[in-house]
PDB file of C-alpha atoms in Angstrom:
ATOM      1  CA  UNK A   1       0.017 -12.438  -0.604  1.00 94.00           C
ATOM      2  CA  UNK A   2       0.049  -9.321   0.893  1.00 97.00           C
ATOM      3  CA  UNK A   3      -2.487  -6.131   0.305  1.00 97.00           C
ATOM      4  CA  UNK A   4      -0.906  -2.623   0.817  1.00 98.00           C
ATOM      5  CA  UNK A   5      -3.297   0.369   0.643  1.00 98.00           C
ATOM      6  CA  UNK A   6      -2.093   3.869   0.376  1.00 97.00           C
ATOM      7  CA  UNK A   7      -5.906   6.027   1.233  1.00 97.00           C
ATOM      8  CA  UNK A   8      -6.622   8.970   0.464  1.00 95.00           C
ATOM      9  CA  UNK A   9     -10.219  10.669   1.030  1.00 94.00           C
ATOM     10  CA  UNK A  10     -11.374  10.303  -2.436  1.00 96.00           C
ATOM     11  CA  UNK A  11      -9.324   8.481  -4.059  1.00 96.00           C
ATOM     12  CA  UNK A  12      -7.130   5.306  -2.937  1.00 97.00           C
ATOM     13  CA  UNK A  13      -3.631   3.429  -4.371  1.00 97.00           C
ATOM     14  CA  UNK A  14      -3.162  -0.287  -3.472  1.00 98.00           C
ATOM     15  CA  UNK A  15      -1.282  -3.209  -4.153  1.00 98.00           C
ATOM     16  CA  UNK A  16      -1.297  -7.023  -3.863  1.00 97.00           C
ATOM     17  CA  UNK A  17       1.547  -9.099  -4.472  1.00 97.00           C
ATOM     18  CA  UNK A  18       3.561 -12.348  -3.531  1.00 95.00           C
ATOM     19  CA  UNK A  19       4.315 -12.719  -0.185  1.00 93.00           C
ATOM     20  CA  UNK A  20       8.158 -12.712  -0.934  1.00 94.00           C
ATOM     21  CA  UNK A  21       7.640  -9.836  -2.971  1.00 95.00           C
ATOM     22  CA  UNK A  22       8.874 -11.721  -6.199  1.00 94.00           C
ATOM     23  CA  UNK A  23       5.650 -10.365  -8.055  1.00 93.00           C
ATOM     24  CA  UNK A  24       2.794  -7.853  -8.496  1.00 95.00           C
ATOM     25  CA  UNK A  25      -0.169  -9.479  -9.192  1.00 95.00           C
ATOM     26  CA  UNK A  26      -2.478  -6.307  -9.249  1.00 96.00           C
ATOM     27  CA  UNK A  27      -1.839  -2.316  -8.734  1.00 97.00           C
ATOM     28  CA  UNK A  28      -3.989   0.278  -8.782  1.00 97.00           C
ATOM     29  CA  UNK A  29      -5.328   3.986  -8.092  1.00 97.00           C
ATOM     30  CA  UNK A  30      -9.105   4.165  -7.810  1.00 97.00           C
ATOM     31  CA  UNK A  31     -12.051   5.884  -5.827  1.00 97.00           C
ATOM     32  CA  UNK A  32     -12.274   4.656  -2.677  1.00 97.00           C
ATOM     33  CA  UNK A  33     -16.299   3.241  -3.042  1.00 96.00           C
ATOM     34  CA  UNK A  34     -14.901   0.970  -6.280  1.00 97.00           C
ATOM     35  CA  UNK A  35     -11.182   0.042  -3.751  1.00 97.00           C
ATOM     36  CA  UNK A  36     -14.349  -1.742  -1.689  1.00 97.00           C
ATOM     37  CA  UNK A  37     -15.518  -3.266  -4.160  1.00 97.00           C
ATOM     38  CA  UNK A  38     -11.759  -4.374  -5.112  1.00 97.00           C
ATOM     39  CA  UNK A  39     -11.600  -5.808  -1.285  1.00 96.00           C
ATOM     40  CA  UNK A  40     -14.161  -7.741  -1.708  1.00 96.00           C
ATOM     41  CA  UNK A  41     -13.494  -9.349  -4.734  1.00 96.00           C
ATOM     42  CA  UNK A  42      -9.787 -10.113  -3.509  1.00 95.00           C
ATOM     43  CA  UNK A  43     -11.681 -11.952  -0.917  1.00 94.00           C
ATOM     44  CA  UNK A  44     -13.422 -13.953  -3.115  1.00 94.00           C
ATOM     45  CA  UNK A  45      -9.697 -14.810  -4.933  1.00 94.00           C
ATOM     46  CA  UNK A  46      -8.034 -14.883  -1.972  1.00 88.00           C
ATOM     47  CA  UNK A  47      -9.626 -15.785   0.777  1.00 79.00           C
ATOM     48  CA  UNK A  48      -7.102 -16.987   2.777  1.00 83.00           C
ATOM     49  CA  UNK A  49      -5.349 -13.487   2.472  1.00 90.00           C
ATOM     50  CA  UNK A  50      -3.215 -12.950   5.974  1.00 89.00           C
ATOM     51  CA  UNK A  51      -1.099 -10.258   5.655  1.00 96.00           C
ATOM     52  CA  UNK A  52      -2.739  -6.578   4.757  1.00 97.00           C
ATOM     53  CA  UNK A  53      -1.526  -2.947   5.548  1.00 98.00           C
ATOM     54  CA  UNK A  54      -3.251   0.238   5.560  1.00 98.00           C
ATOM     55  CA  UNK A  55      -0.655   3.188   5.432  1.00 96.00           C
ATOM     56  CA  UNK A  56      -1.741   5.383   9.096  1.00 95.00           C
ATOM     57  CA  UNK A  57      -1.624   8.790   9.090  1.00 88.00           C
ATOM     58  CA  UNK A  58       0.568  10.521  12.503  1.00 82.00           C
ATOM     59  CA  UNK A  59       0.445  13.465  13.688  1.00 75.00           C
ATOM     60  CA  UNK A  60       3.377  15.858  13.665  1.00 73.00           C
ATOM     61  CA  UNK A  61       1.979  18.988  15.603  1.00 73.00           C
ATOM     62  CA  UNK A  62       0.773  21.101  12.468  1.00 72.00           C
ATOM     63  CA  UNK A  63      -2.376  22.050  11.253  1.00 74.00           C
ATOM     64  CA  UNK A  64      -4.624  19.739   8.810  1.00 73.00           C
ATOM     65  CA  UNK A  65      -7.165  20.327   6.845  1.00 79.00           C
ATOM     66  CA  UNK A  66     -10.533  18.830   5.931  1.00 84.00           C
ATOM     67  CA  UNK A  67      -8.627  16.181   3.275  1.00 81.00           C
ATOM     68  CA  UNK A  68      -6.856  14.710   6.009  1.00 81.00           C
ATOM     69  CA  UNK A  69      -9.509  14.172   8.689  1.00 86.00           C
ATOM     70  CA  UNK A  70     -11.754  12.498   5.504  1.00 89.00           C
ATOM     71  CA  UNK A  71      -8.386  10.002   5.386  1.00 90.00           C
ATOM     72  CA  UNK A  72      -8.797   9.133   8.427  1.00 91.00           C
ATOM     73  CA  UNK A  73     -12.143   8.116   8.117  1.00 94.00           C
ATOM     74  CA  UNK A  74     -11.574   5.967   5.076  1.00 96.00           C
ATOM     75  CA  UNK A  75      -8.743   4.383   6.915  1.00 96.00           C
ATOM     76  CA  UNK A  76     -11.006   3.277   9.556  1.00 96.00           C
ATOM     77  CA  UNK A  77     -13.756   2.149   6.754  1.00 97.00           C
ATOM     78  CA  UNK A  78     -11.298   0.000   5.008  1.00 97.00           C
ATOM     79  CA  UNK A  79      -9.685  -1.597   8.299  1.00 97.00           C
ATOM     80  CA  UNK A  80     -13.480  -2.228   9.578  1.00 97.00           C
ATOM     81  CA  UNK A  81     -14.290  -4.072   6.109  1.00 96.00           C
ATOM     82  CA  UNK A  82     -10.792  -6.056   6.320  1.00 95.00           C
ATOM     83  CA  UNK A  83     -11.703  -7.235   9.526  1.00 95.00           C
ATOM     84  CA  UNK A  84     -15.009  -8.200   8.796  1.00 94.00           C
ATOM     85  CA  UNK A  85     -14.441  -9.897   5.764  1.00 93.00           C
ATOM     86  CA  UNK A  86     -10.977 -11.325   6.156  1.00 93.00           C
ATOM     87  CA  UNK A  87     -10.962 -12.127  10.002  1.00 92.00           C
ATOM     88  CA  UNK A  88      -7.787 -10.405  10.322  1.00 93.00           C
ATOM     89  CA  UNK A  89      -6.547  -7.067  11.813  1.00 95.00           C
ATOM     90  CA  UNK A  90      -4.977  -4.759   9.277  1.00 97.00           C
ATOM     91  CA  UNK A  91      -1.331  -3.626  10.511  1.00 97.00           C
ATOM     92  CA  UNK A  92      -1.082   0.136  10.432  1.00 98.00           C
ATOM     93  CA  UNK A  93       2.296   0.965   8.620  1.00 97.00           C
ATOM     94  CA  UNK A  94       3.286   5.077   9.613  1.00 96.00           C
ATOM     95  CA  UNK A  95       5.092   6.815   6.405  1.00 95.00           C
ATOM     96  CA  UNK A  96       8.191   7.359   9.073  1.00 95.00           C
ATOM     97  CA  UNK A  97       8.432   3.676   9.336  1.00 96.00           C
ATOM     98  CA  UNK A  98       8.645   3.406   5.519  1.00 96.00           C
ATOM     99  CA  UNK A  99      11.321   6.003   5.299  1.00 96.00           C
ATOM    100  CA  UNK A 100      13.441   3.976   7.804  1.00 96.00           C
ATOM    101  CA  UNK A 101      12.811   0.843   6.596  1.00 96.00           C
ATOM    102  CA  UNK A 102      13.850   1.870   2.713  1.00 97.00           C
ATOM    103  CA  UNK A 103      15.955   5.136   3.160  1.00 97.00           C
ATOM    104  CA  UNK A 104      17.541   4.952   6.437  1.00 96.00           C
ATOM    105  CA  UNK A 105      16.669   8.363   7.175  1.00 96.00           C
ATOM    106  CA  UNK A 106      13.850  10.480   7.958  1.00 95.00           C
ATOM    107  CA  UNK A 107      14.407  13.250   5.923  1.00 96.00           C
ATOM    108  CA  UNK A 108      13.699  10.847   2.961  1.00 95.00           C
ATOM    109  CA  UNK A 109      11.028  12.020   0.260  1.00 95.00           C
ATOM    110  CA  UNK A 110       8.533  10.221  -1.872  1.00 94.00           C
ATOM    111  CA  UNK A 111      11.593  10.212  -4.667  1.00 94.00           C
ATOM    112  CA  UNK A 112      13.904   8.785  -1.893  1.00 96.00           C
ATOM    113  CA  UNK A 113      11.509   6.014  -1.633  1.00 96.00           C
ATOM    114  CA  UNK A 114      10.184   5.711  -5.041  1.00 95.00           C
ATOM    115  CA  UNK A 115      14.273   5.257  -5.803  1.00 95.00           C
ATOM    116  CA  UNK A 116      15.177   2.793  -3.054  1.00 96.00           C
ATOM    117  CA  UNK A 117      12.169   0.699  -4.433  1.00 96.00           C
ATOM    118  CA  UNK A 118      13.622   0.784  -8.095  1.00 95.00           C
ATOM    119  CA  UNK A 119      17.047  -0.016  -6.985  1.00 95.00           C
ATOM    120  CA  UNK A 120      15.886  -3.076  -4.851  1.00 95.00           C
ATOM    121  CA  UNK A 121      13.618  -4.546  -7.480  1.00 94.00           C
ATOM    122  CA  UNK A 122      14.331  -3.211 -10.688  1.00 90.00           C
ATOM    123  CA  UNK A 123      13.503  -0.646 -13.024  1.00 85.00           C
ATOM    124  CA  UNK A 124      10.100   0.414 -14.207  1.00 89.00           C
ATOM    125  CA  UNK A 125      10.543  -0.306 -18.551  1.00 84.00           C
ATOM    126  CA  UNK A 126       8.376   0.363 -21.039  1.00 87.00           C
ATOM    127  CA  UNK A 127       5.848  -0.598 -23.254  1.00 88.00           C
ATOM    128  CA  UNK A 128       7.744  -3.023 -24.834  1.00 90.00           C
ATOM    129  CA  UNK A 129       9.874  -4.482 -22.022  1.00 89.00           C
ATOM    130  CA  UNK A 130       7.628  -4.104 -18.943  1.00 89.00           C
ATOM    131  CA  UNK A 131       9.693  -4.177 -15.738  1.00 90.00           C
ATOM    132  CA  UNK A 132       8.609  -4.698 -12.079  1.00 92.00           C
ATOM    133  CA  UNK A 133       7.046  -1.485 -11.714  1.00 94.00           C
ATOM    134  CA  UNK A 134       5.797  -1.002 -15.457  1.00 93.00           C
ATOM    135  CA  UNK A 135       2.360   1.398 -14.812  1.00 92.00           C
ATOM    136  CA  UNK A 136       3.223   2.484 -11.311  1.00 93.00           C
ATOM    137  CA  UNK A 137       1.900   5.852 -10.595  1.00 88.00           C
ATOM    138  CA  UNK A 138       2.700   8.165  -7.561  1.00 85.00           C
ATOM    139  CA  UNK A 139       0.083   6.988  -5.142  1.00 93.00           C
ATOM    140  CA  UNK A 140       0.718   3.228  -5.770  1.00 97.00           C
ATOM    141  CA  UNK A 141       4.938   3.965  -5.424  1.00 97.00           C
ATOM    142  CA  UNK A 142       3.384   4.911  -1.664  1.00 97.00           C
ATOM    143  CA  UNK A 143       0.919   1.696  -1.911  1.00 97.00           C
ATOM    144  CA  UNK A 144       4.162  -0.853  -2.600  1.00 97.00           C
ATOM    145  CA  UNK A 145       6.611   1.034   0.278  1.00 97.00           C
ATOM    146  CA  UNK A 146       3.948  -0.331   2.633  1.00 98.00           C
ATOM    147  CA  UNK A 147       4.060  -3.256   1.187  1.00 98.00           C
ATOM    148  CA  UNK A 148       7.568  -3.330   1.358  1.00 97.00           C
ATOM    149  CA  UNK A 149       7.846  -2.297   5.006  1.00 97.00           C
ATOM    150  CA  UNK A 150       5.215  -4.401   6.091  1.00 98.00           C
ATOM    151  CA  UNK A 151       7.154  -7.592   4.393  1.00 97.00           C
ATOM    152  CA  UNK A 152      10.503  -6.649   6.195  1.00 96.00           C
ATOM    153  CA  UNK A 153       8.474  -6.133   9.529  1.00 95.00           C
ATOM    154  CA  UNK A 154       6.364  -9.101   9.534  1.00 95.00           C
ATOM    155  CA  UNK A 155       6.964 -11.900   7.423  1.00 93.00           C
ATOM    156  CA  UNK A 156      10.795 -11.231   6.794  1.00 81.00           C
ATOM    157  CA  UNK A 157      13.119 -13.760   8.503  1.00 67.00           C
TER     158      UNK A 157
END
């Protein structure tokens, strides 16, 4: 399986599904104290869990505010818990490597993305007919693109 986290500094989006990307087996958009908690109890499910990403933030030259510097700290507080609790390094997945990998361009937007995901897996359906991304919200959209990217650069062959 692979675990994708999109962070934020409050609040965090991940996913974990199959490692051919046939399935989601759990999505989600909480706080980033109860996304720990999450971690560690996908450890107890899974703990022969291999392949995780944590989206990285990059730095393009403009100014950032408070929100993103508290990002980066939760980015290094969830790849320090991965790598003591899993034994693995987390791979660090850049959004410009997402917008390559499912746009082809760099001038792609979250509904570029969001778009190329629904065309490559299906749609998202309703209540009543749940498809593939049935419940996806925006943050978790960003969650399954690293998923995605991280499937196509590492266990793709």
């Amino acid at each position: 399986m692979i675990l994708a986290i999109d962070p934020g500094n409050v609040e965090s989006a991940y996913v974990l599904v199959e490692d051919d990307l046939s399935r989601v087996v759990e999505k989600g958009k909480v706080e980033n104290f109860e996304l720990v908690d999450i971690i560690l109890r996908i450890r107890d499910e899974h703990s022969s869990l291999e392949h995780i990403a944590i989206e990285m933030i990059a730095s393009y030259g403009m100014a950032v505010g408070k929100t993103v510097f508290e990002t980066c700290v939760w980015i290094g507080r969830f790849a320090q818990l991965i790598r003591v609790e899993f034994g693995v390094e987390p791979e660090f997945i850049y959004r410009s490597e997402e917008k390559m990998c499912l746009c082809h361009s760099m001038k792609a937007k979250d509904s570029n993305i969001r778009q190329a995901l629904i065309d490559r897996f299906g749609e998202v359906g309703t209540k009543k007919n749940p498809g593939y991304f049935y419940g996806f919200k925006k943050d978790i959209w960003s969650a399954m693109a690293v998923a995605v990217t991280y499937h196509e650069k590492f266990i793709k062959e």
